[in-house]
Short mmCIF file of C-alpha atoms in Angstrom, two decimals:
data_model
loop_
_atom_site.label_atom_id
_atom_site.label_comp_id
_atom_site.label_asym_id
_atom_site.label_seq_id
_atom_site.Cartn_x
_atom_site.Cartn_y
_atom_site.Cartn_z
CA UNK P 1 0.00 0.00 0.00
CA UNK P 2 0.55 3.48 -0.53
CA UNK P 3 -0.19 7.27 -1.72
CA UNK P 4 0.05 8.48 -5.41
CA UNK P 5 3.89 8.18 -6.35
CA UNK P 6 5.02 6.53 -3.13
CA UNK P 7 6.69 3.78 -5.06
CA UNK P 8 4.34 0.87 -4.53
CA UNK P 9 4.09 0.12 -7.93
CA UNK P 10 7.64 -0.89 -8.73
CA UNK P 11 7.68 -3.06 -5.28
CA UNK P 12 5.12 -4.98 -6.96
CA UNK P 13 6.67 -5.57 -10.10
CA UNK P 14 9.96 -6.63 -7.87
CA UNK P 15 7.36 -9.09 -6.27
CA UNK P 16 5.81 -10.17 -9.34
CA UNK P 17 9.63 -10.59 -10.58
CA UNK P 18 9.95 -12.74 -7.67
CA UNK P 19 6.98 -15.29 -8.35
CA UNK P 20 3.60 -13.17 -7.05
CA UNK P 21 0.67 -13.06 -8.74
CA UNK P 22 0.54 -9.03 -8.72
CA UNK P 23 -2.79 -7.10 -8.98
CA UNK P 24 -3.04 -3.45 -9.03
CA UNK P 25 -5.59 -1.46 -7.70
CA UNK P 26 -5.16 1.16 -10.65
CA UNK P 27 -5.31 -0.84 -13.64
CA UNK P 28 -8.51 -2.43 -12.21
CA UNK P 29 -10.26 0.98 -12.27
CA UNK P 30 -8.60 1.27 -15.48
CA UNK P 31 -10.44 -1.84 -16.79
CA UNK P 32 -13.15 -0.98 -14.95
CA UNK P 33 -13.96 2.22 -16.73
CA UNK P 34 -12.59 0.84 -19.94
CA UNK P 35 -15.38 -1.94 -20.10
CA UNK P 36 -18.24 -2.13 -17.45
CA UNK P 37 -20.37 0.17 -19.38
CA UNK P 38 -22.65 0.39 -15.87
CA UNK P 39 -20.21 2.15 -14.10
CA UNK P 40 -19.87 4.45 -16.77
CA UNK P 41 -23.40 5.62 -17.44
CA UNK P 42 -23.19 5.92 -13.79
CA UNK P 43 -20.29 8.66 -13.86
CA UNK P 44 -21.81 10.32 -16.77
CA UNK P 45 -25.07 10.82 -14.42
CA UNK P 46 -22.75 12.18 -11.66
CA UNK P 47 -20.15 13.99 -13.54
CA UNK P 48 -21.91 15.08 -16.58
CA UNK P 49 -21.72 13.85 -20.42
CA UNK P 50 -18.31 15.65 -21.08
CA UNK P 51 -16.54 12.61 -19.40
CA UNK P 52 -17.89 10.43 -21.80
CA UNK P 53 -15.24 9.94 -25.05
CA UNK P 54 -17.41 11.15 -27.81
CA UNK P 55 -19.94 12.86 -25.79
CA UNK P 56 -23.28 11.82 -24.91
CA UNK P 57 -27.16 12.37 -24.68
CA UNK P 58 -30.10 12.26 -22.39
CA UNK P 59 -32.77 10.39 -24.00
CA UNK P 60 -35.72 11.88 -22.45
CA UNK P 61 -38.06 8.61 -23.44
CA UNK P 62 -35.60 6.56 -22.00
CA UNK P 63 -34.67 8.78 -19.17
CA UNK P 64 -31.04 7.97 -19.36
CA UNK P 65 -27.66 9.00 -20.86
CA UNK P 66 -26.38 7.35 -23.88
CA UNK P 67 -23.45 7.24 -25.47
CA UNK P 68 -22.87 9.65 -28.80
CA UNK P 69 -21.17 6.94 -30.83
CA UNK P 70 -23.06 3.80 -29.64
CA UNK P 71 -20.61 2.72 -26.88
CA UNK P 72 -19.74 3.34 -23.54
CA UNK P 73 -16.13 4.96 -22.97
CA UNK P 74 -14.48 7.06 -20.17
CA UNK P 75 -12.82 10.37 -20.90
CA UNK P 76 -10.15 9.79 -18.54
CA UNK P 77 -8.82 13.06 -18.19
CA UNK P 78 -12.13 14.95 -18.04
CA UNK P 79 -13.30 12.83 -15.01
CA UNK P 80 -10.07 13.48 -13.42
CA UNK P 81 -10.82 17.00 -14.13
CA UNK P 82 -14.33 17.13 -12.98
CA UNK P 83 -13.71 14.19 -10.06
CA UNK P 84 -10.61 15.72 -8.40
CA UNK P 85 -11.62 19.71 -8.48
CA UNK P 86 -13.44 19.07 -5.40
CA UNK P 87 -13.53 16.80 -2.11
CA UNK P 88 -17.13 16.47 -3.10
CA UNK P 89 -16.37 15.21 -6.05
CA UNK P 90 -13.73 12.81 -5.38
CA UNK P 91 -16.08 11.12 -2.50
CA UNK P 92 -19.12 10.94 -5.55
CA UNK P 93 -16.35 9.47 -8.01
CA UNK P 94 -15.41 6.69 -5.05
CA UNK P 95 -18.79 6.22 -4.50
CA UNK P 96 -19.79 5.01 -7.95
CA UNK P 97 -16.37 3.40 -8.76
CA UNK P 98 -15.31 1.28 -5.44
CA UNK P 99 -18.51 -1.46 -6.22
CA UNK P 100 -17.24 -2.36 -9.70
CA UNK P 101 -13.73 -2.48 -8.13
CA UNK P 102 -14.11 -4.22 -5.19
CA UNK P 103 -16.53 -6.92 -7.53
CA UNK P 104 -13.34 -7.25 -10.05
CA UNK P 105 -11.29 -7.88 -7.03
CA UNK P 106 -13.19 -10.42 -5.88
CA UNK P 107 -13.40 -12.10 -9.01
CA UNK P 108 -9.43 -11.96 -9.88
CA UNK P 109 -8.98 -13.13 -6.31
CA UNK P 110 -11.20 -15.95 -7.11
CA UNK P 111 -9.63 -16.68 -10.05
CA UNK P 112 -6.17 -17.01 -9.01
CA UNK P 113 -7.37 -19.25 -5.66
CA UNK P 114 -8.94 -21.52 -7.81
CA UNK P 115 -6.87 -21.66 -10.52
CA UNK P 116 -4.94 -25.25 -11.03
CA UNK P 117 -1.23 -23.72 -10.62
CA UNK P 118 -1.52 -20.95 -8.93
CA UNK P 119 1.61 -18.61 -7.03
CA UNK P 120 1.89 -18.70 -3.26
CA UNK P 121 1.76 -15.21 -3.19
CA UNK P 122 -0.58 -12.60 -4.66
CA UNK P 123 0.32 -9.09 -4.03
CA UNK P 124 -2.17 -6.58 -4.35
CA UNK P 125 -1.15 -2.95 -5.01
CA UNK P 126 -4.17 -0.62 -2.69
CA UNK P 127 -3.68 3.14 -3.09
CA UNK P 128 -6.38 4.14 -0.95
CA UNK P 129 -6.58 1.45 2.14
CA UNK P 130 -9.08 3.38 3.86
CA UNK P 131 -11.85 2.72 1.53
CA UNK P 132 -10.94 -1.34 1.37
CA UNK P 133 -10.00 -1.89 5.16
CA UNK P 134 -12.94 -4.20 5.41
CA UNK P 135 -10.70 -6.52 3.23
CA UNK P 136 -7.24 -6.68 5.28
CA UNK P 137 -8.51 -9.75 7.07
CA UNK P 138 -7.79 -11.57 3.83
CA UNK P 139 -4.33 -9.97 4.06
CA UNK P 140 -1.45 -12.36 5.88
CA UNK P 141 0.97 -9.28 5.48
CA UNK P 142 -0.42 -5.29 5.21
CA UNK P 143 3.62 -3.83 3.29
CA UNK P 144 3.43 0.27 3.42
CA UNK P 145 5.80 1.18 1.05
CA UNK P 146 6.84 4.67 2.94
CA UNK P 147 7.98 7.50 1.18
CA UNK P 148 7.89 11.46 2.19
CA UNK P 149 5.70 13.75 0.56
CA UNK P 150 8.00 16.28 -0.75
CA UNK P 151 9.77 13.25 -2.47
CA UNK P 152 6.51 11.69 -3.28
CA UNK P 153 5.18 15.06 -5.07
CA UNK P 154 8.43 15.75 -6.91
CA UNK P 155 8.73 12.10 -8.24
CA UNK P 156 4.63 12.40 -9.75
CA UNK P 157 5.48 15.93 -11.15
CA UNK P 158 9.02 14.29 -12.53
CA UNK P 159 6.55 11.15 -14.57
CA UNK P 160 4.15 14.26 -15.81
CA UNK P 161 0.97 14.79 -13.24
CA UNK P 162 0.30 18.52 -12.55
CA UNK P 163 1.52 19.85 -9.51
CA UNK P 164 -1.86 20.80 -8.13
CA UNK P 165 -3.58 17.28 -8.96
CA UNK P 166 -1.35 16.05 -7.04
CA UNK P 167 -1.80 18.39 -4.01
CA UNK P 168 -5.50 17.19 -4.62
CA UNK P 169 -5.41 13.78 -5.05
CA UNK P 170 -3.10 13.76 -2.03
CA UNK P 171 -5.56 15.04 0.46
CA UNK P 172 -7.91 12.51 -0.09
CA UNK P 173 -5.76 10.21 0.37
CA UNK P 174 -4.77 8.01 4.23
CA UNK P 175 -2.46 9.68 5.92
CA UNK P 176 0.94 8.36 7.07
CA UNK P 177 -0.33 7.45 10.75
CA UNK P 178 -3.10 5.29 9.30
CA UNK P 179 -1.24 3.49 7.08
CA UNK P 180 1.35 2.95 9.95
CA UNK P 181 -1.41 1.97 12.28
CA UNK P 182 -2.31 -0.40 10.00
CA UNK P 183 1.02 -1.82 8.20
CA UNK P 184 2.26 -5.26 9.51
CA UNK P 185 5.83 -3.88 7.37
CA UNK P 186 7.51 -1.40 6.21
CA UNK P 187 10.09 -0.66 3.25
CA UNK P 188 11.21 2.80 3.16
CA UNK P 189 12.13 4.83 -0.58
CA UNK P 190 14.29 7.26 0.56
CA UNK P 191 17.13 5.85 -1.98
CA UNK P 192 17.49 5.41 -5.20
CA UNK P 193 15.72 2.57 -7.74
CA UNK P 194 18.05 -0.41 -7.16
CA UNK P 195 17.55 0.46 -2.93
CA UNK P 196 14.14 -0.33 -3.07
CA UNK P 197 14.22 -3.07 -5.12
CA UNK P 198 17.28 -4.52 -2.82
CA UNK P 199 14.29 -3.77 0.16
CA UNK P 200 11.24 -5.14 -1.45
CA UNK P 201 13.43 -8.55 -2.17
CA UNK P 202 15.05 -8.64 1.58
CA UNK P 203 11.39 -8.34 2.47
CA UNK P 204 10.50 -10.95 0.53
CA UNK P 205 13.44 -13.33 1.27
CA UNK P 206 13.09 -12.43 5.55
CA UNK P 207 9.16 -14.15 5.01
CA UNK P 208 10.64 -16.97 3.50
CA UNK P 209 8.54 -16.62 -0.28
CA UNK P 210 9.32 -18.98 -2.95
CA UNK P 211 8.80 -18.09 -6.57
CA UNK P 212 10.72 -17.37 -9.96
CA UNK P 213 13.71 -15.25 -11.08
CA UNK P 214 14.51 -11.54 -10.79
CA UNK P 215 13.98 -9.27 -13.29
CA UNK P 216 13.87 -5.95 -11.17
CA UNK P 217 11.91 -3.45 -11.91
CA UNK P 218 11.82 -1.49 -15.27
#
C-alpha cells in the first residue's frame, strides 16, 4: 500500500519478478472504466456527459444518458478534471467506482485461488486502504511502502501529473499514521531505484517466499 507516487508500484513488479501473482488497484479501475459500461453511465449521471469519449445524450423517453457513438467509454482526463476539483467530487467518483472495483477484485482473487497452478503469493497494489480496510482480514501481510511527501510530489510531477492534482489527489488520500497503524511492514524509498528493489526482495526473502527469477523493476 501506498499514496500516489510513493513507489508501490515498482515493489510490486519486484514481487511479481519474484513469483507473485501481482494485482493493481489502478489498472482495475482502469479496466473498470474501460469496459463495465454500468459504471460508466453511472459517472456520466454524476459527472456530466463531457466525461464520456465522444460525448453523450439524455434520451428523455428513455430517461437515461447514452453514449454519442453507440458505446460506452471514459474520458479519462475529463473525469479526473471534474472528479478531483473538489472533495465532493472525489467522494461521488469513489462512490460510484469502489462497487465495480471491489466486484473485479473479488473475481481476480477468485480466479487465481482456484486456478490449477496458482503462485503462493498474490500481491495486491491498494492506493487508498481506507476505503478497502474491510478486506485486510484476507491480508497475511499489510507492506506500506513509505515515502515522504515532498519526495513523493516531486517524483509524480518528474513522470508528468500537474503539480496541483497532485496536491489534490493527495488530500484525499490516508495519511501516514493510518497506514502505519495499520502496516504489519515497512520498506522505506528514501534511496534510489536499485535500494528499493534490494528492500522489497530482503522483504521478501526475511518471510521466507518462494517463486521465480529476478527481473527488477523497469
Amino acid at each position: 500500500m501506498g499514496g500516489t507516487a510513493s513507489g508501490k508500484s515498482c515493489v510490486g513488479r519486484v514481487l511479481e519478478s519474484l513469483g507473485a501473482e501481482r494485482i493493481d488497484l489502478d489498472d482495475v479501475s482502469r479496466e473498470v472504466l474501460a469496459s463495465d459500461d454500468a459504471c460508466v453511465e453511472e459517472l456520466v449521471d454524476a459527472f456530466g456527459p463531457e466525461v464520456a469519449l465522444g460525448g453523450a445524450l439524455f434520451d428523455e423517453e428513455g430517461g437515461r444518458w447514452v453514449p454519442c457513438d453507440g458505446s460506452w467509454s471514459v474520458d479519462r482526463a475529463a473525469l479526473a478534471r471534474a472528479a478531483f476539483a473538489t472533495s465532493e467530487g472525489a467522494a461521488r467518483l469513489e462512490a460510484v467506482e469502489l462497487p465495480y472495483i471491489r466486484e473485479r477484485l473479488a473475481d481476480r482473487l477468485t480466479a487465481v485461488s482456484c486456478a490449477s497452478s496458482r503462485p503462493a503469493t498474490c500481491v495486491v497494489e491498494v492506493p487508498l486502504l481506507d476505503r478497502v480496510e474491510d478486506l485486510l482480514p484476507l491480508a497475511d501481510d499489510v507492506v506500506w511502502v513509505r515515502t515522504g511527501k515532498d519526495r513523493r510530489r516531486a517524483l509524480a510531477e518528474g513522470r508528468g501529473m500537474d503539480g496541483g492534482d497532485f496536491d489534490a489527489r493527495v488530500k484525499g488520500q490516508p495519511t501516514d499514521a493510518y497506514l502505519e497503524a495499520r502496516a504489519t511492514a515497512v520498506i522505506d524509498n528514501d534511496g534510489d531505484l536499485a535500494t528499493l528493489e534490494r528492500r522489497a526482495r530482503e522483504w521478501w526473502d526475511a518471510n521466507g517466499l518462494e517463486g521465480g527469477g529476478d527481473h527488477g523493476c523497469s
